[in-house]
mmCIF file of N, CA and C in Angstrom:
data_model
loop_
_atom_site.group_PDB
_atom_site.id
_atom_site.type_symbol
_atom_site.label_atom_id
_atom_site.label_comp_id
_atom_site.label_asym_id
_atom_site.label_seq_id
_atom_site.Cartn_x
_atom_site.Cartn_y
_atom_site.Cartn_z
ATOM 1 N N MET A 20 0.839 -1.181 0.000
ATOM 2 C CA MET A 20 0.000 0.000 0.000
ATOM 3 C C MET A 20 0.883 1.241 0.000
ATOM 4 N N ASN A 21 0.492 2.222 -0.756
ATOM 5 C CA ASN A 21 1.191 3.496 -0.820
ATOM 6 C C ASN A 21 0.855 4.302 0.435
ATOM 7 N N PRO A 22 1.856 4.697 1.261
ATOM 8 C CA PRO A 22 1.558 5.453 2.478
ATOM 9 C C PRO A 22 0.786 6.734 2.210
ATOM 10 N N SER A 23 1.026 7.373 1.070
ATOM 11 C CA SER A 23 0.313 8.609 0.760
ATOM 12 C C SER A 23 -1.175 8.373 0.566
ATOM 13 N N SER A 24 -1.558 7.217 0.024
ATOM 14 C CA SER A 24 -2.977 6.940 -0.202
ATOM 15 C C SER A 24 -3.733 6.779 1.107
ATOM 16 N N VAL A 25 -3.038 6.417 2.177
ATOM 17 C CA VAL A 25 -3.669 6.282 3.493
ATOM 18 C C VAL A 25 -4.203 7.631 3.962
ATOM 19 N N LEU A 26 -3.611 8.715 3.490
ATOM 20 C CA LEU A 26 -3.965 10.053 3.961
ATOM 21 C C LEU A 26 -5.173 10.654 3.250
ATOM 22 N N ASN A 27 -5.714 9.971 2.252
ATOM 23 C CA ASN A 27 -6.918 10.467 1.581
ATOM 24 C C ASN A 27 -8.042 10.581 2.598
ATOM 25 N N GLY A 28 -8.648 11.756 2.689
ATOM 26 C CA GLY A 28 -9.740 11.980 3.623
ATOM 27 C C GLY A 28 -9.289 12.227 5.055
ATOM 28 N N ALA A 29 -7.990 12.378 5.278
ATOM 29 C CA ALA A 29 -7.470 12.606 6.630
ATOM 30 C C ALA A 29 -7.875 13.989 7.140
ATOM 31 N N ARG A 30 -7.884 14.135 8.447
ATOM 32 C CA ARG A 30 -8.158 15.425 9.081
ATOM 33 C C ARG A 30 -6.823 16.144 9.272
ATOM 34 N N TRP A 31 -6.614 17.208 8.507
ATOM 35 C CA TRP A 31 -5.354 17.958 8.541
ATOM 36 C C TRP A 31 -5.452 19.063 9.577
ATOM 37 N N ARG A 32 -4.333 19.293 10.278
ATOM 38 C CA ARG A 32 -4.297 20.319 11.323
ATOM 39 C C ARG A 32 -3.019 21.139 11.191
ATOM 40 N N LYS A 33 -3.102 22.381 11.668
ATOM 41 C CA LYS A 33 -1.884 23.191 11.743
ATOM 42 C C LYS A 33 -1.769 23.739 13.157
ATOM 43 N N SER A 34 -0.610 24.221 13.488
ATOM 44 C CA SER A 34 -0.320 24.690 14.833
ATOM 45 C C SER A 34 -1.259 25.814 15.247
ATOM 46 N N THR A 35 -1.633 25.802 16.514
ATOM 47 C CA THR A 35 -2.430 26.906 17.047
ATOM 48 C C THR A 35 -1.601 28.184 17.123
ATOM 49 N N ARG A 36 -0.287 28.061 16.989
ATOM 50 C CA ARG A 36 0.592 29.236 16.981
ATOM 51 C C ARG A 36 0.661 29.892 15.607
ATOM 52 N N SER A 37 0.051 29.282 14.609
ATOM 53 C CA SER A 37 0.026 29.873 13.269
ATOM 54 C C SER A 37 -0.799 31.146 13.312
ATOM 55 N N GLN A 38 -0.327 32.159 12.641
ATOM 56 C CA GLN A 38 -1.045 33.424 12.615
ATOM 57 C C GLN A 38 -2.097 33.388 11.520
ATOM 58 N N ALA A 39 -3.286 33.868 11.832
ATOM 59 C CA ALA A 39 -4.405 33.816 10.891
ATOM 60 C C ALA A 39 -4.138 34.628 9.630
ATOM 61 N N GLU A 40 -3.380 35.717 9.743
ATOM 62 C CA GLU A 40 -3.173 36.588 8.584
ATOM 63 C C GLU A 40 -2.138 36.061 7.599
ATOM 64 N N THR A 41 -1.425 35.022 7.959
ATOM 65 C CA THR A 41 -0.452 34.438 7.037
ATOM 66 C C THR A 41 -0.814 32.984 6.766
ATOM 67 N N GLN A 42 -0.580 32.565 5.558
ATOM 68 C CA GLN A 42 -0.881 31.179 5.206
ATOM 69 C C GLN A 42 0.392 30.369 5.010
ATOM 70 N N ASN A 43 1.515 30.886 5.458
ATOM 71 C CA ASN A 43 2.787 30.190 5.299
ATOM 72 C C ASN A 43 2.957 29.161 6.408
ATOM 73 N N CYS A 44 2.204 28.104 6.331
ATOM 74 C CA CYS A 44 2.206 27.088 7.373
ATOM 75 C C CYS A 44 2.246 25.698 6.748
ATOM 76 N N VAL A 45 2.632 24.754 7.551
ATOM 77 C CA VAL A 45 2.487 23.361 7.154
ATOM 78 C C VAL A 45 1.345 22.775 7.962
ATOM 79 N N GLU A 46 0.704 21.786 7.401
ATOM 80 C CA GLU A 46 -0.361 21.068 8.083
ATOM 81 C C GLU A 46 0.068 19.619 8.241
ATOM 82 N N LEU A 47 -0.392 19.005 9.311
ATOM 83 C CA LEU A 47 -0.076 17.613 9.599
ATOM 84 C C LEU A 47 -1.354 16.809 9.728
ATOM 85 N N ALA A 48 -1.267 15.551 9.369
ATOM 86 C CA ALA A 48 -2.369 14.608 9.567
ATOM 87 C C ALA A 48 -1.769 13.280 10.002
ATOM 88 N N ARG A 49 -2.469 12.603 10.877
ATOM 89 C CA ARG A 49 -2.014 11.275 11.311
ATOM 90 C C ARG A 49 -3.123 10.265 11.055
ATOM 91 N N VAL A 50 -2.761 9.222 10.364
ATOM 92 C CA VAL A 50 -3.667 8.093 10.136
ATOM 93 C C VAL A 50 -2.869 6.843 10.465
ATOM 94 N N GLY A 51 -3.225 6.202 11.561
ATOM 95 C CA GLY A 51 -2.474 5.029 11.998
ATOM 96 C C GLY A 51 -1.034 5.403 12.256
ATOM 97 N N GLY A 52 -0.114 4.688 11.643
ATOM 98 C CA GLY A 52 1.306 4.947 11.823
ATOM 99 C C GLY A 52 1.910 5.837 10.763
ATOM 100 N N VAL A 53 1.071 6.569 10.018
ATOM 101 C CA VAL A 53 1.556 7.444 8.944
ATOM 102 C C VAL A 53 1.262 8.898 9.310
ATOM 103 N N ILE A 54 2.278 9.747 9.160
ATOM 104 C CA ILE A 54 2.133 11.184 9.381
ATOM 105 C C ILE A 54 2.287 11.878 8.033
ATOM 106 N N GLY A 55 1.291 12.674 7.675
ATOM 107 C CA GLY A 55 1.347 13.440 6.437
ATOM 108 C C GLY A 55 1.726 14.883 6.717
ATOM 109 N N VAL A 56 2.450 15.495 5.796
ATOM 110 C CA VAL A 56 2.853 16.899 5.890
ATOM 111 C C VAL A 56 2.532 17.548 4.549
ATOM 112 N N ARG A 57 1.848 18.699 4.595
ATOM 113 C CA ARG A 57 1.523 19.403 3.355
ATOM 114 C C ARG A 57 1.579 20.908 3.577
ATOM 115 N N ASP A 58 1.600 21.645 2.479
ATOM 116 C CA ASP A 58 1.620 23.105 2.482
ATOM 117 C C ASP A 58 0.186 23.603 2.639
ATOM 118 N N SER A 59 -0.060 24.446 3.632
ATOM 119 C CA SER A 59 -1.420 24.932 3.863
ATOM 120 C C SER A 59 -1.937 25.796 2.717
ATOM 121 N N LYS A 60 -1.038 26.375 1.919
ATOM 122 C CA LYS A 60 -1.469 27.189 0.782
ATOM 123 C C LYS A 60 -1.965 26.339 -0.381
ATOM 124 N N ASP A 61 -1.651 25.056 -0.370
ATOM 125 C CA ASP A 61 -1.992 24.164 -1.482
ATOM 126 C C ASP A 61 -2.525 22.834 -0.938
ATOM 127 N N PRO A 62 -3.686 22.862 -0.279
ATOM 128 C CA PRO A 62 -4.186 21.642 0.361
ATOM 129 C C PRO A 62 -4.476 20.492 -0.601
ATOM 130 N N ASP A 63 -4.715 20.802 -1.865
ATOM 131 C CA ASP A 63 -4.969 19.738 -2.840
ATOM 132 C C ASP A 63 -3.701 19.314 -3.573
ATOM 133 N N GLY A 64 -2.591 19.949 -3.239
ATOM 134 C CA GLY A 64 -1.318 19.640 -3.881
ATOM 135 C C GLY A 64 -0.659 18.421 -3.268
ATOM 136 N N PRO A 65 0.586 18.209 -3.608
ATOM 137 C CA PRO A 65 1.304 17.031 -3.108
ATOM 138 C C PRO A 65 1.576 17.137 -1.610
ATOM 139 N N HIS A 66 1.815 16.003 -1.012
ATOM 140 C CA HIS A 66 2.179 15.967 0.400
ATOM 141 C C HIS A 66 3.233 14.893 0.619
ATOM 142 N N LEU A 67 3.845 14.958 1.763
ATOM 143 C CA LEU A 67 4.852 13.975 2.153
ATOM 144 C C LEU A 67 4.242 13.035 3.176
ATOM 145 N N ALA A 68 4.695 11.800 3.187
ATOM 146 C CA ALA A 68 4.226 10.821 4.168
ATOM 147 C C ALA A 68 5.435 10.197 4.851
ATOM 148 N N PHE A 69 5.393 10.183 6.179
ATOM 149 C CA PHE A 69 6.478 9.625 6.982
ATOM 150 C C PHE A 69 5.905 8.630 7.977
ATOM 151 N N SER A 70 6.720 7.677 8.381
ATOM 152 C CA SER A 70 6.281 6.762 9.435
ATOM 153 C C SER A 70 6.323 7.506 10.765
ATOM 154 N N LEU A 71 5.486 7.086 11.692
ATOM 155 C CA LEU A 71 5.470 7.680 13.024
ATOM 156 C C LEU A 71 6.844 7.538 13.677
ATOM 157 N N LYS A 72 7.487 6.410 13.460
ATOM 158 C CA LYS A 72 8.826 6.169 14.013
ATOM 159 C C LYS A 72 9.818 7.215 13.501
ATOM 160 N N ASP A 73 9.786 7.503 12.205
ATOM 161 C CA ASP A 73 10.700 8.488 11.628
ATOM 162 C C ASP A 73 10.419 9.897 12.149
ATOM 163 N N VAL A 74 9.152 10.238 12.318
ATOM 164 C CA VAL A 74 8.800 11.569 12.835
ATOM 165 C C VAL A 74 9.282 11.712 14.274
ATOM 166 N N ARG A 75 9.103 10.676 15.073
ATOM 167 C CA ARG A 75 9.586 10.728 16.461
ATOM 168 C C ARG A 75 11.103 10.885 16.510
ATOM 169 N N ALA A 76 11.814 10.195 15.633
ATOM 170 C CA ALA A 76 13.274 10.322 15.582
ATOM 171 C C ALA A 76 13.672 11.741 15.171
ATOM 172 N N PHE A 77 12.965 12.317 14.213
ATOM 173 C CA PHE A 77 13.239 13.686 13.775
ATOM 174 C C PHE A 77 13.032 14.676 14.922
ATOM 175 N N ILE A 78 11.907 14.565 15.607
ATOM 176 C CA ILE A 78 11.614 15.472 16.725
ATOM 177 C C ILE A 78 12.655 15.311 17.831
ATOM 178 N N GLY A 79 13.053 14.079 18.112
ATOM 179 C CA GLY A 79 14.092 13.844 19.108
ATOM 180 C C GLY A 79 15.405 14.503 18.723
ATOM 181 N N GLY A 80 15.750 14.437 17.450
ATOM 182 C CA GLY A 80 16.969 15.077 16.971
ATOM 183 C C GLY A 80 16.911 16.589 17.072
ATOM 184 N N VAL A 81 15.752 17.158 16.766
ATOM 185 C CA VAL A 81 15.584 18.611 16.873
ATOM 186 C C VAL A 81 15.708 19.039 18.330
ATOM 187 N N ARG A 82 15.052 18.308 19.208
ATOM 188 C CA ARG A 82 15.143 18.646 20.638
ATOM 189 C C ARG A 82 16.573 18.533 21.148
ATOM 190 N N ALA A 83 17.281 17.511 20.742
ATOM 191 C CA ALA A 83 18.672 17.325 21.186
ATOM 192 C C ALA A 83 19.560 18.449 20.665
ATOM 193 N N ALA A 84 19.327 18.883 19.441
ATOM 194 C CA ALA A 84 20.134 19.956 18.855
ATOM 195 C C ALA A 84 19.840 21.300 19.505
ATOM 196 N N ASP A 85 18.669 21.426 20.123
ATOM 197 C CA ASP A 85 18.256 22.679 20.750
ATOM 198 C C ASP A 85 18.871 22.852 22.138
ATOM 199 N N GLN A 86 19.495 21.816 22.662
ATOM 200 C CA GLN A 86 20.101 21.878 23.993
ATOM 201 C C GLN A 86 21.455 22.580 23.915
ATOM 202 N N PRO A 87 21.716 23.483 24.858
ATOM 203 C CA PRO A 87 23.033 24.133 24.857
ATOM 204 C C PRO A 87 24.133 23.120 25.159
ATOM 205 N N ASP A 88 25.291 23.366 24.599
ATOM 206 C CA ASP A 88 26.433 22.485 24.860
ATOM 207 C C ASP A 88 26.785 22.533 26.338
ATOM 208 N N ALA A 89 27.080 21.373 26.887
ATOM 209 C CA ALA A 89 27.404 21.312 28.320
ATOM 210 C C ALA A 89 28.830 21.725 28.567
#
């Protein structure tokens, strides 16, 4: 199965920190173990699909990089 096809009909969300006057945001959707990412300016356009495991690893890496050097 194509992971992107799992996202058809998904409920897409964007951060509550997104400003209403700008549309420069990404939206995320989760269906099972697949996380979709798309451009909020082009909701019918292409999107990316990642495994939940890969997204968790990415977030962990970002958090680790955000820590000041000891």
